[in-house]
Every structure is written in C-alpha cells, then in structure tokens.
C-alpha cells in the first residue's frame, strides 16, 4: 500500500468524488465549449467507468470525462431582524494632507506627479518650472573613410596541395 500512496502522490491523483445520483456535466469535443451544458445524472460507477443518463440517453465514459456540479444549498427565506441603516448626507471625510504634498497639489492631474518621490527636496511645481539644463555637444564628423576590418596578411595556398613554389 505504501508504493500505491507514493505513486498517487507523485501523479497528483485525487480520489474520485462521483457517486450514483450526482449531477454532472460531460466533456465534449472542444468546438466552442468544453462541456455539454445539459446536465446528466450518474447511474452507475465501476472503478473509473461511469454511466450517466439524461433525457437524450445513457452514456458510459471514463471518470475524467465528467465534471461534478456542486449541490445547490438551500437559501433561507426568513427575514432576519436588523437595525435600520442610517445614511448621513452631510458626510465629510476626515483626513490630513501630508506636508510634502501641500505645495504640489494642482487642480489638473498629470502623470508626472506619479514619478516625484516624497523624499525629493523640490515640489512638483518647482520641477516643472525649472528643468535641469542639458548639455549636448555635437558629434565630430569623420572625414576619412573607415579602414577595412579584414586581415591584411599575405595569403597563400597550402603546401600540402602540391604548391611548393609560389607565383608572385
């Protein structure tokens, strides 16, 4: 029994939860939906062979072809006494604006506000007014053509092919 438990654990096998009388959906060829929307009722279970039927007929398939429908729980229709809900129309949220954001609150929202960190020494409006100067120098233009990147050594045919004397 120890080897069976090991193999089941390795294969992540689960015990079959289908029993006669359960409502199930049956797997079909994946045209648009994976399961037939009409439920079947299980009639018989023998090992992993399951027989189910509905108004269209009776089918026998492997248990992997069936998907159990959870049992619907009965909803209580009793009305529980509860306290009436009081709605306050004059509700004002109480919160404080952090000090580092007081200067940076603007009437229009900008995505750049997301990138200003709270520990940054400047406020958002100061950053927009005075961006840091950018020093750009033009690239020098090369007037000489680029050298070939091939080897410049003198190439000769190998001696093993019978070329003892080189023709220059």
mmCIF file of C-alpha atoms in Angstrom:
data_model
loop_
_atom_site.group_PDB
_atom_site.id
_atom_site.type_symbol
_atom_site.label_atom_id
_atom_site.label_comp_id
_atom_site.label_asym_id
_atom_site.label_seq_id
_atom_site.Cartn_x
_atom_site.Cartn_y
_atom_site.Cartn_z
ATOM 1 C CA UNK A 1 0.000 0.000 0.000
ATOM 2 C CA UNK A 2 2.955 2.294 0.595
ATOM 3 C CA UNK A 3 4.006 2.156 -3.088
ATOM 4 C CA UNK A 4 0.460 2.983 -4.258
ATOM 5 C CA UNK A 5 0.347 6.027 -1.996
ATOM 6 C CA UNK A 6 3.746 7.152 -3.285
ATOM 7 C CA UNK A 7 2.689 6.754 -6.934
ATOM 8 C CA UNK A 8 -0.648 8.516 -6.354
ATOM 9 C CA UNK A 9 1.116 11.382 -4.617
ATOM 10 C CA UNK A 10 3.689 11.647 -7.417
ATOM 11 C CA UNK A 11 0.956 11.711 -10.089
ATOM 12 C CA UNK A 12 -1.222 14.047 -8.010
ATOM 13 C CA UNK A 13 -4.067 11.565 -8.194
ATOM 14 C CA UNK A 14 -7.252 12.541 -6.395
ATOM 15 C CA UNK A 15 -9.932 10.196 -5.127
ATOM 16 C CA UNK A 16 -12.992 10.146 -7.383
ATOM 17 C CA UNK A 17 -15.770 12.269 -5.938
ATOM 18 C CA UNK A 18 -18.508 10.957 -8.239
ATOM 19 C CA UNK A 19 -21.220 8.716 -6.873
ATOM 20 C CA UNK A 20 -24.591 7.490 -8.200
ATOM 21 C CA UNK A 21 -27.239 10.215 -8.127
ATOM 22 C CA UNK A 22 -24.824 13.136 -8.660
ATOM 23 C CA UNK A 23 -25.496 15.758 -11.335
ATOM 24 C CA UNK A 24 -22.559 16.093 -13.759
ATOM 25 C CA UNK A 25 -21.543 17.798 -16.985
ATOM 26 C CA UNK A 26 -19.999 15.679 -19.755
ATOM 27 C CA UNK A 27 -16.873 16.669 -21.660
ATOM 28 C CA UNK A 28 -17.316 17.038 -25.423
ATOM 29 C CA UNK A 29 -15.168 17.903 -28.418
ATOM 30 C CA UNK A 30 -13.899 21.460 -27.886
ATOM 31 C CA UNK A 31 -15.843 23.299 -30.594
ATOM 32 C CA UNK A 32 -16.844 26.301 -28.522
ATOM 33 C CA UNK A 33 -17.449 24.930 -25.031
ATOM 34 C CA UNK A 34 -15.595 22.118 -23.296
ATOM 35 C CA UNK A 35 -18.640 20.631 -21.562
ATOM 36 C CA UNK A 36 -22.143 19.857 -22.749
ATOM 37 C CA UNK A 37 -24.398 22.382 -20.944
ATOM 38 C CA UNK A 38 -27.155 19.815 -20.356
ATOM 39 C CA UNK A 39 -26.583 18.014 -17.027
ATOM 40 C CA UNK A 40 -26.502 14.233 -16.700
ATOM 41 C CA UNK A 41 -27.268 12.128 -13.645
ATOM 42 C CA UNK A 42 -24.862 9.355 -12.659
ATOM 43 C CA UNK A 43 -26.496 5.913 -12.698
ATOM 44 C CA UNK A 44 -23.583 3.549 -12.039
ATOM 45 C CA UNK A 45 -19.897 3.727 -11.087
ATOM 46 C CA UNK A 46 -17.487 0.790 -11.573
ATOM 47 C CA UNK A 47 -13.890 1.781 -10.829
ATOM 48 C CA UNK A 48 -13.190 4.707 -13.120
ATOM 49 C CA UNK A 49 -16.007 3.755 -15.539
ATOM 50 C CA UNK A 50 -19.047 5.984 -15.033
ATOM 51 C CA UNK A 51 -22.500 5.542 -16.574
ATOM 52 C CA UNK A 52 -24.771 8.586 -16.713
ATOM 53 C CA UNK A 53 -28.104 9.372 -18.322
ATOM 54 C CA UNK A 54 -30.375 12.263 -19.192
ATOM 55 C CA UNK A 55 -33.383 12.772 -21.461
ATOM 56 C CA UNK A 56 -31.245 12.141 -24.590
ATOM 57 C CA UNK A 57 -29.951 8.750 -23.485
ATOM 58 C CA UNK A 58 -27.346 6.868 -21.498
ATOM 59 C CA UNK A 59 -23.557 7.171 -21.896
ATOM 60 C CA UNK A 60 -20.600 5.334 -20.354
ATOM 61 C CA UNK A 61 -17.253 7.118 -20.145
ATOM 62 C CA UNK A 62 -14.102 7.299 -18.061
ATOM 63 C CA UNK A 63 -14.465 9.410 -14.917
ATOM 64 C CA UNK A 64 -12.189 12.089 -16.420
ATOM 65 C CA UNK A 65 -14.979 12.957 -18.890
ATOM 66 C CA UNK A 66 -17.309 14.094 -16.092
ATOM 67 C CA UNK A 67 -17.309 17.319 -14.122
ATOM 68 C CA UNK A 68 -19.438 17.392 -10.979
ATOM 69 C CA UNK A 69 -21.957 20.180 -10.472
ATOM 70 C CA UNK A 70 -21.860 21.497 -6.892
ATOM 71 C CA UNK A 71 -25.046 20.868 -4.946
ATOM 72 C CA UNK A 72 -27.137 23.999 -4.560
ATOM 73 C CA UNK A 73 -27.502 24.993 -0.959
ATOM 74 C CA UNK A 74 -30.960 25.877 0.258
ATOM 75 C CA UNK A 75 -31.318 29.595 0.760
ATOM 76 C CA UNK A 76 -33.161 30.629 3.869
ATOM 77 C CA UNK A 77 -36.182 32.813 3.134
ATOM 78 C CA UNK A 78 -36.522 34.022 6.702
ATOM 79 C CA UNK A 79 -36.189 37.762 7.178
ATOM 80 C CA UNK A 80 -33.704 38.422 9.920
ATOM 81 C CA UNK A 81 -34.425 41.453 12.079
ATOM 82 C CA UNK A 82 -31.733 44.041 11.579
ATOM 83 C CA UNK A 83 -31.164 47.584 12.640
ATOM 84 C CA UNK A 84 -32.196 50.270 10.165
ATOM 85 C CA UNK A 85 -29.420 51.790 8.110
ATOM 86 C CA UNK A 86 -28.835 55.490 8.745
ATOM 87 C CA UNK A 87 -27.409 57.484 5.840
ATOM 88 C CA UNK A 88 -25.661 60.771 6.583
ATOM 89 C CA UNK A 89 -25.904 63.098 3.563
ATOM 90 C CA UNK A 90 -23.510 65.656 5.046
ATOM 91 C CA UNK A 91 -20.580 63.276 5.457
ATOM 92 C CA UNK A 92 -17.173 64.911 5.126
ATOM 93 C CA UNK A 93 -14.154 62.609 5.146
ATOM 94 C CA UNK A 94 -11.599 63.495 7.774
ATOM 95 C CA UNK A 95 -8.050 63.176 6.525
ATOM 96 C CA UNK A 96 -4.945 65.271 6.582
ATOM 97 C CA UNK A 97 -2.911 66.165 3.535
ATOM 98 C CA UNK A 98 0.728 65.169 4.026
ATOM 99 C CA UNK A 99 3.056 68.148 4.346
ATOM 100 C CA UNK A 100 5.234 67.232 1.380
ATOM 101 C CA UNK A 101 2.178 67.239 -0.921
ATOM 102 C CA UNK A 102 0.559 70.522 0.154
ATOM 103 C CA UNK A 103 2.547 72.633 -2.346
ATOM 104 C CA UNK A 104 2.311 70.116 -5.136
ATOM 105 C CA UNK A 105 -1.468 69.667 -5.298
ATOM 106 C CA UNK A 106 -2.672 71.057 -8.593
ATOM 107 C CA UNK A 107 -6.207 71.259 -9.993
ATOM 108 C CA UNK A 108 -5.232 69.247 -13.068
ATOM 109 C CA UNK A 109 -3.751 65.803 -12.809
ATOM 110 C CA UNK A 110 -0.541 64.927 -14.604
ATOM 111 C CA UNK A 111 1.191 61.564 -14.939
ATOM 112 C CA UNK A 112 4.469 63.247 -13.952
ATOM 113 C CA UNK A 113 3.143 63.534 -10.388
ATOM 114 C CA UNK A 114 3.453 59.774 -10.052
ATOM 115 C CA UNK A 115 7.208 59.949 -10.557
ATOM 116 C CA UNK A 116 8.051 62.642 -7.996
ATOM 117 C CA UNK A 117 9.116 60.891 -4.822
ATOM 118 C CA UNK A 118 8.013 62.269 -1.446
ATOM 119 C CA UNK A 119 11.644 62.492 -0.301
ATOM 120 C CA UNK A 120 12.632 64.637 -3.287
ATOM 121 C CA UNK A 121 13.687 68.087 -1.987
ATOM 122 C CA UNK A 122 11.687 70.070 -4.568
ATOM 123 C CA UNK A 123 7.966 70.299 -5.058
ATOM 124 C CA UNK A 124 6.268 69.235 -8.248
ATOM 125 C CA UNK A 125 5.630 72.805 -9.415
ATOM 126 C CA UNK A 126 9.318 73.754 -8.950
ATOM 127 C CA UNK A 127 10.397 70.776 -11.009
ATOM 128 C CA UNK A 128 8.114 71.828 -13.863
ATOM 129 C CA UNK A 129 9.267 75.456 -13.786
ATOM 130 C CA UNK A 130 12.998 74.808 -13.854
ATOM 131 C CA UNK A 131 14.044 71.596 -15.555
ATOM 132 C CA UNK A 132 17.743 70.780 -15.234
ATOM 133 C CA UNK A 133 19.888 72.144 -18.089
ATOM 134 C CA UNK A 134 21.008 69.582 -20.622
ATOM 135 C CA UNK A 135 24.487 69.979 -22.135
ATOM 136 C CA UNK A 136 24.749 68.397 -25.556
ATOM 137 C CA UNK A 137 27.772 68.604 -27.777
ATOM 138 C CA UNK A 138 27.660 67.706 -31.465
ATOM 139 C CA UNK A 139 29.411 64.528 -32.544
ATOM 140 C CA UNK A 140 32.627 65.047 -34.542
ATOM 141 C CA UNK A 141 32.298 64.270 -38.248
ATOM 142 C CA UNK A 142 34.859 61.806 -39.599
ATOM 143 C CA UNK A 143 36.226 62.833 -42.970
ATOM 144 C CA UNK A 144 38.478 59.776 -43.531
ATOM 145 C CA UNK A 145 36.903 56.538 -44.753
ATOM 146 C CA UNK A 146 36.809 53.651 -42.355
ATOM 147 C CA UNK A 147 39.544 51.013 -42.687
ATOM 148 C CA UNK A 148 38.632 47.513 -43.783
ATOM 149 C CA UNK A 149 38.240 45.134 -40.912
ATOM 150 C CA UNK A 150 39.740 42.170 -42.804
ATOM 151 C CA UNK A 151 43.128 40.681 -42.075
ATOM 152 C CA UNK A 152 45.974 42.256 -44.051
ATOM 153 C CA UNK A 153 48.354 39.270 -44.002
ATOM 154 C CA UNK A 154 49.520 37.725 -47.241
ATOM 155 C CA UNK A 155 47.523 34.603 -48.039
ATOM 156 C CA UNK A 156 48.940 31.617 -49.950
ATOM 157 C CA UNK A 157 47.582 28.196 -50.881
ATOM 158 C CA UNK A 158 48.599 25.393 -48.517
ATOM 159 C CA UNK A 159 51.755 23.419 -49.308
ATOM 160 C CA UNK A 160 50.009 20.063 -48.863
ATOM 161 C CA UNK A 161 48.178 20.574 -52.172
ATOM 162 C CA UNK A 162 51.454 20.489 -54.118
ATOM 163 C CA UNK A 163 52.192 24.182 -54.366
ATOM 164 C CA UNK A 164 55.860 24.260 -53.465
ATOM 165 C CA UNK A 165 56.710 27.378 -55.361
ATOM 166 C CA UNK A 166 54.579 30.447 -55.017
ATOM 167 C CA UNK A 167 53.807 32.534 -58.026
ATOM 168 C CA UNK A 168 54.162 36.158 -57.161
#
